[in-house]
mmCIF file of C-alpha atoms in Angstrom:
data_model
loop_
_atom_site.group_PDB
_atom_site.id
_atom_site.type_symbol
_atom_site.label_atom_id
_atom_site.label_comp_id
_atom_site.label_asym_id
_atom_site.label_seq_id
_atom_site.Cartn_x
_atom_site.Cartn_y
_atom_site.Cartn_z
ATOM 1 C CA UNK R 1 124.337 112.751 85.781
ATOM 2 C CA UNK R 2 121.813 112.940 88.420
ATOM 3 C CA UNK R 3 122.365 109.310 90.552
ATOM 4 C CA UNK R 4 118.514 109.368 91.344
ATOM 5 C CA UNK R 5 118.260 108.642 87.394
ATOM 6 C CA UNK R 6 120.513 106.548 86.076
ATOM 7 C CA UNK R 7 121.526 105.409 82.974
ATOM 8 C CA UNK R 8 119.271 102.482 82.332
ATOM 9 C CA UNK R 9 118.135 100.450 79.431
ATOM 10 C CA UNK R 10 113.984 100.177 78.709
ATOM 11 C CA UNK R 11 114.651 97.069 77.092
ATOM 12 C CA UNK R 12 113.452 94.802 80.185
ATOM 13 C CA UNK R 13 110.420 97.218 80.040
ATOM 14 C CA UNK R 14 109.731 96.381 76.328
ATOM 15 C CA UNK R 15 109.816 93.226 76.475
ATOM 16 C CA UNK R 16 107.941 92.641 79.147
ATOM 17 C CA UNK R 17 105.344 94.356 77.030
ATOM 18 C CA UNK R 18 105.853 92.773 73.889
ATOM 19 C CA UNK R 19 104.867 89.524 75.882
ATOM 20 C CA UNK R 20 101.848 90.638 76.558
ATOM 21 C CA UNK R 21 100.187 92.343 73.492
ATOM 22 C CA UNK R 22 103.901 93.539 71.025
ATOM 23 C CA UNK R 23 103.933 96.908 70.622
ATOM 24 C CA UNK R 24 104.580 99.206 67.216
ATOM 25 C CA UNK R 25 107.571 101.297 67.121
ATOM 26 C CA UNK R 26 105.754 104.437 67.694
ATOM 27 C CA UNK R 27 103.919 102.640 71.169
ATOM 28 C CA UNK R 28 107.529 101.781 72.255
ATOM 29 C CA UNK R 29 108.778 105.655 71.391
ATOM 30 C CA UNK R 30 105.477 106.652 73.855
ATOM 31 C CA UNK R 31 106.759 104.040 76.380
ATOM 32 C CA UNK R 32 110.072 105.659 76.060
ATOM 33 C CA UNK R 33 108.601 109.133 76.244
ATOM 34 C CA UNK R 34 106.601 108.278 79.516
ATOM 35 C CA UNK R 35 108.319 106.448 82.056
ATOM 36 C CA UNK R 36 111.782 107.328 83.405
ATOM 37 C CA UNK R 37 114.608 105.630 85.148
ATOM 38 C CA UNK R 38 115.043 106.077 89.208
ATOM 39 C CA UNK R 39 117.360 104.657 91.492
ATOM 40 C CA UNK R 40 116.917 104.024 95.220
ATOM 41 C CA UNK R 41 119.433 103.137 97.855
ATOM 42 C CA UNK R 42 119.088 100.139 99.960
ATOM 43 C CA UNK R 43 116.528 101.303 103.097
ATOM 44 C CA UNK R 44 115.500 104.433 100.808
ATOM 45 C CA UNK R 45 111.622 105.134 100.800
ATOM 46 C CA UNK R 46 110.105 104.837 97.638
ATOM 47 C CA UNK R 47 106.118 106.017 99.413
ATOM 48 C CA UNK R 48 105.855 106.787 102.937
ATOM 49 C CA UNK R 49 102.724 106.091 104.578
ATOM 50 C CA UNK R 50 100.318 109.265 104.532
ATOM 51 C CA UNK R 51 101.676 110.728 100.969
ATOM 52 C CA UNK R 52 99.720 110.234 97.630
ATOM 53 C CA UNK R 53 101.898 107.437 95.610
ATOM 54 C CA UNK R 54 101.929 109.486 92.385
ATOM 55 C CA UNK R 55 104.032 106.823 90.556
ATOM 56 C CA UNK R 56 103.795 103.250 88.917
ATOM 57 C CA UNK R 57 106.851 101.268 89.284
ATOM 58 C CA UNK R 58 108.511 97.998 87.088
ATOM 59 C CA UNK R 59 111.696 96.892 88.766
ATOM 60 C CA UNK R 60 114.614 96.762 86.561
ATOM 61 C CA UNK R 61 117.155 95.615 89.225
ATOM 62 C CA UNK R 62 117.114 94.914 92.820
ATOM 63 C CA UNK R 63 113.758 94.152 95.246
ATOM 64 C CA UNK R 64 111.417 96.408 96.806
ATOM 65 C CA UNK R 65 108.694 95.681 99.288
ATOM 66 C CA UNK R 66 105.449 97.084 100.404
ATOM 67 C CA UNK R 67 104.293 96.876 103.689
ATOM 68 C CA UNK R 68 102.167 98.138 106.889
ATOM 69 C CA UNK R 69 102.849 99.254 110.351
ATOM 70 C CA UNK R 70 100.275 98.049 113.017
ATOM 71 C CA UNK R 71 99.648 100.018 116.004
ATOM 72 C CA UNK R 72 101.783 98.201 118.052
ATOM 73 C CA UNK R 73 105.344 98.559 115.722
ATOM 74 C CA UNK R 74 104.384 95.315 113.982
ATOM 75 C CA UNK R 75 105.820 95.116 109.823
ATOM 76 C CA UNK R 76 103.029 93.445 107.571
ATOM 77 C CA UNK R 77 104.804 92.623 103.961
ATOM 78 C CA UNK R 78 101.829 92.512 101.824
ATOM 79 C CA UNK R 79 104.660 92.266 98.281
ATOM 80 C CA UNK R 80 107.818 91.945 97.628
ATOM 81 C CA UNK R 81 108.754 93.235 93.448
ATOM 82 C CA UNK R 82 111.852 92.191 91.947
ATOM 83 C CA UNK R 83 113.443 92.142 88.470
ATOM 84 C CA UNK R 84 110.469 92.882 86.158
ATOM 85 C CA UNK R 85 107.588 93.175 88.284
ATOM 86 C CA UNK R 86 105.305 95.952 89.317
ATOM 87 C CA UNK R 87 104.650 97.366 92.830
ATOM 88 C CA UNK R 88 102.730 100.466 93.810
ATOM 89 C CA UNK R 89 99.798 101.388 96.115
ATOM 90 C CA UNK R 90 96.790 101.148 93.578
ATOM 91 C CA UNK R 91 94.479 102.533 96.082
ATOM 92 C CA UNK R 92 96.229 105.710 97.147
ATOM 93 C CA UNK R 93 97.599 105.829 92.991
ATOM 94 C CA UNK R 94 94.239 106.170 91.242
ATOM 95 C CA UNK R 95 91.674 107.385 93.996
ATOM 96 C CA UNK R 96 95.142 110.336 94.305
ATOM 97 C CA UNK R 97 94.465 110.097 98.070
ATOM 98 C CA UNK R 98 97.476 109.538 101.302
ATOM 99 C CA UNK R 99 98.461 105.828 101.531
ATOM 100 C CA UNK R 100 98.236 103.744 104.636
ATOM 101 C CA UNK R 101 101.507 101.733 102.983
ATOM 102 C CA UNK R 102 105.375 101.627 103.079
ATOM 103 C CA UNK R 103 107.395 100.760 100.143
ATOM 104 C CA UNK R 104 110.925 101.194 100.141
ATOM 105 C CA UNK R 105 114.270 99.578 98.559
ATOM 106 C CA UNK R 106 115.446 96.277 100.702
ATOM 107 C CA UNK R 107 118.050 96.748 97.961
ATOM 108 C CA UNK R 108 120.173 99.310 95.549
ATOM 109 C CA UNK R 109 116.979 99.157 93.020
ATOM 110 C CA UNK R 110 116.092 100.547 89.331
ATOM 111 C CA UNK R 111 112.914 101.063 88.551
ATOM 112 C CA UNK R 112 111.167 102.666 85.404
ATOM 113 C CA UNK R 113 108.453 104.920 86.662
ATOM 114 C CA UNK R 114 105.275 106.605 85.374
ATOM 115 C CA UNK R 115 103.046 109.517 86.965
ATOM 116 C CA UNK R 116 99.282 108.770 86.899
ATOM 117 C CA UNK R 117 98.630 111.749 84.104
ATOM 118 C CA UNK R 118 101.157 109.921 81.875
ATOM 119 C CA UNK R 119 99.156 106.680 82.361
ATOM 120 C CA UNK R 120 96.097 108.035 81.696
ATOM 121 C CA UNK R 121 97.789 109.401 78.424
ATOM 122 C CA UNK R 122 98.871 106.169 77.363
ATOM 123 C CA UNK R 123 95.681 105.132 77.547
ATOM 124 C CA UNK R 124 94.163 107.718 75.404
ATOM 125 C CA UNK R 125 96.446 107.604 72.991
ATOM 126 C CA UNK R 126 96.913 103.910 72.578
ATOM 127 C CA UNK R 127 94.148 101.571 73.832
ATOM 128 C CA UNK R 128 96.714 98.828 74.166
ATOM 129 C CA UNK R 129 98.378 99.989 76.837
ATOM 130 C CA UNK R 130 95.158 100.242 78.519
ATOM 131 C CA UNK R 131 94.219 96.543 77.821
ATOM 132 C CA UNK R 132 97.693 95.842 78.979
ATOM 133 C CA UNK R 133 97.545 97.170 82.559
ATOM 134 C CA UNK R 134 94.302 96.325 83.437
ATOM 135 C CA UNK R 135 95.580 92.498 83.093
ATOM 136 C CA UNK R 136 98.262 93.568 85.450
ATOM 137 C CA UNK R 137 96.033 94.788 87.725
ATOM 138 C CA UNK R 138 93.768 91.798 87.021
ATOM 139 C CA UNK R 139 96.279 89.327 87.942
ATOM 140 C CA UNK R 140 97.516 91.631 91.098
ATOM 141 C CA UNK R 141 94.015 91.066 92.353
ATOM 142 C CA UNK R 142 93.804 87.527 91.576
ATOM 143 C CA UNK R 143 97.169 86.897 93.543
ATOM 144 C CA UNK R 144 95.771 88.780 96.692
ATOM 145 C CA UNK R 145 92.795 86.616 96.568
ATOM 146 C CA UNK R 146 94.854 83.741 96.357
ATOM 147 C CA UNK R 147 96.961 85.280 99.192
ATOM 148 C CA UNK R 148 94.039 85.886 101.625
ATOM 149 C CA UNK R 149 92.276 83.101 100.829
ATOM 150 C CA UNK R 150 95.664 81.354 101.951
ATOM 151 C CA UNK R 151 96.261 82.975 105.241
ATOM 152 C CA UNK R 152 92.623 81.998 106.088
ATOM 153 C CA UNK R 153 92.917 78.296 105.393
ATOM 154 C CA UNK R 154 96.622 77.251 105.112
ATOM 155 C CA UNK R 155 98.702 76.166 107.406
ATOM 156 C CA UNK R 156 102.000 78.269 107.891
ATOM 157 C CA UNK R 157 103.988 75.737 106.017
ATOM 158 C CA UNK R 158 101.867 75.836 103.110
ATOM 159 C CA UNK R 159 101.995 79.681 103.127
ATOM 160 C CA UNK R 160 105.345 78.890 103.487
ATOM 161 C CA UNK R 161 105.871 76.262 100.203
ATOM 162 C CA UNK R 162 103.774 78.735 98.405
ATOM 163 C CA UNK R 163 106.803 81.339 99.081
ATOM 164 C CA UNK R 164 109.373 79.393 97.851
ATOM 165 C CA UNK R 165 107.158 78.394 94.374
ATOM 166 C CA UNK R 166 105.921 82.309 93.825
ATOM 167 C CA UNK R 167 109.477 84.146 94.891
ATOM 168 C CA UNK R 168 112.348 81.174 94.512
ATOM 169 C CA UNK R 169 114.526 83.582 93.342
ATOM 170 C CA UNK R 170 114.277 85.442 96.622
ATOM 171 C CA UNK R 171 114.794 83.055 99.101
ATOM 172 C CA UNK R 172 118.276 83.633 99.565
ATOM 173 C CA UNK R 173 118.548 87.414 99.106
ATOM 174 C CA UNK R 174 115.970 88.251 101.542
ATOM 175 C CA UNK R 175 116.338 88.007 105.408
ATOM 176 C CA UNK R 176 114.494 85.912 107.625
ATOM 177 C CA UNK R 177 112.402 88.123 109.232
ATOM 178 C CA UNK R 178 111.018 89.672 106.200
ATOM 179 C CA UNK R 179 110.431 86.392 104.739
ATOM 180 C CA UNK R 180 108.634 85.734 108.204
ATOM 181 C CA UNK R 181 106.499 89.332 108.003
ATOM 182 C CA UNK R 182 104.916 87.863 104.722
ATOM 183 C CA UNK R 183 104.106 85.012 105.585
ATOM 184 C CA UNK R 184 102.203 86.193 109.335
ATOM 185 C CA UNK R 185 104.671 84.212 111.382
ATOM 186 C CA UNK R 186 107.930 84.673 114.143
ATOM 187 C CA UNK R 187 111.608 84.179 112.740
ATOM 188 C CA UNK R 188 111.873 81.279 115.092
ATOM 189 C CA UNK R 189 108.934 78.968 113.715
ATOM 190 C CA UNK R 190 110.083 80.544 110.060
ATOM 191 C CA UNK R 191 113.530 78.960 111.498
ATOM 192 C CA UNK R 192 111.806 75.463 112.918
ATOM 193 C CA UNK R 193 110.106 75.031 109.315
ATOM 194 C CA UNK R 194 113.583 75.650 107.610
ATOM 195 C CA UNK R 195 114.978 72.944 109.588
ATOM 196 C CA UNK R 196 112.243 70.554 109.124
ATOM 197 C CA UNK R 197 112.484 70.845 105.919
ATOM 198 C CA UNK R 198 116.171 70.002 105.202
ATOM 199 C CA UNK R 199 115.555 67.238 107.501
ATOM 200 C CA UNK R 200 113.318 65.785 104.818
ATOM 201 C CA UNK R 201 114.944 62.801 103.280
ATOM 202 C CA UNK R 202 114.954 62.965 99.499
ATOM 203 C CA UNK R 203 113.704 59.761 97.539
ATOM 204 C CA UNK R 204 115.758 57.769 96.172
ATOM 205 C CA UNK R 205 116.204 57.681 92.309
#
């Protein structure tokens, strides 16, 4: 068995679907026909900046994050993507052009996968899936709104509350400094706000 496709079941893929618009069985047999399982290793590059990102990707397992480096060595985190969600440049993806992102594996990940020609497939030969991924890409673009609109007008710890409500289940598996990258501030006032916070005394009941 090749280890850069594993054995992996589509079911988190279907259903994640299903909620969305529920597919026939021969829509689920195109789904199956389409996308394909990958693994990447913790620190393993999933695009590199300057290559066309040729591939959707729904996380089965494990977290992946994209990201820019600034002139000066600087990591921007613009997304993290963990069990079922999506990650990929759009830009570089549809306009088939080199990407100014990152995105690699912060952890051993499974993804399911689709090229852009079997995309544009689906959605000639089944109009749902095209309905169905232009509300993903709705709601990615309503999320970056929200985002920027955020790092224009919040303070750092609400950019910082709106973390732990968007990605709770990440807190704890992701290091400081990468929590800090996304959120446009230093480990050590990610650190202070930490702090402050547990400091908080709780109400009493």
């Amino acid at each position: 068995m090749n280890p850069d496709h594993p054995q992996a079941s589509l079911e988190p893929l279907l259903e994640y679907f299903d909620r969305m618009i529920p597919l026939n069985e021969a829509e689920k047999d195109m789904v199956r026909a389409k996308f394909t399982p990958r693994l990447f290793r913790k620190r393993q590059y999933v695009l590199q900046e300057g290559n066309i990102c040729t591939h959707f990707y729904f996380v089965v397992r494990g977290c992946l994050r994209m990201y820019k480096i600034d002139d000066q060595g600087g990591t921007h985190i613009l997304q993290f993507a963990a069990e079922n969600n999506w990650i990929n440049d759009l830009g570089s993806f549809h306009g088939i052009k080199p990407s100014t992102m990152n995105i690699d594996a912060l952890e051993d990940s499974v993804v399911f996968q689709i090229k852009h020609e079997d995309l544009i497939s689906l959605y000639l030969q089944a109009p749902k899936f095209d309905r169905i991924f232009r509300v993903l890409i709705e709601n990615g673009f309503i999320r970056l709104q929200e985002r920027l609109l955020q790092n224009i007008s919040s303070t750092a710890e609400d950019r910082y509350e709106s973390f732990l409500q968007v990605y709770p289940h990440l807190v704890n598996r992701l290091a400081q400094v990468q929590i800090a990258s996304f959120l446009g501030i230093t480990p050590e006032f990610l650190s202070r706000l930490r702090n402050r916070k547990t400091k908080i005394p709780k109400p009493k009941s």
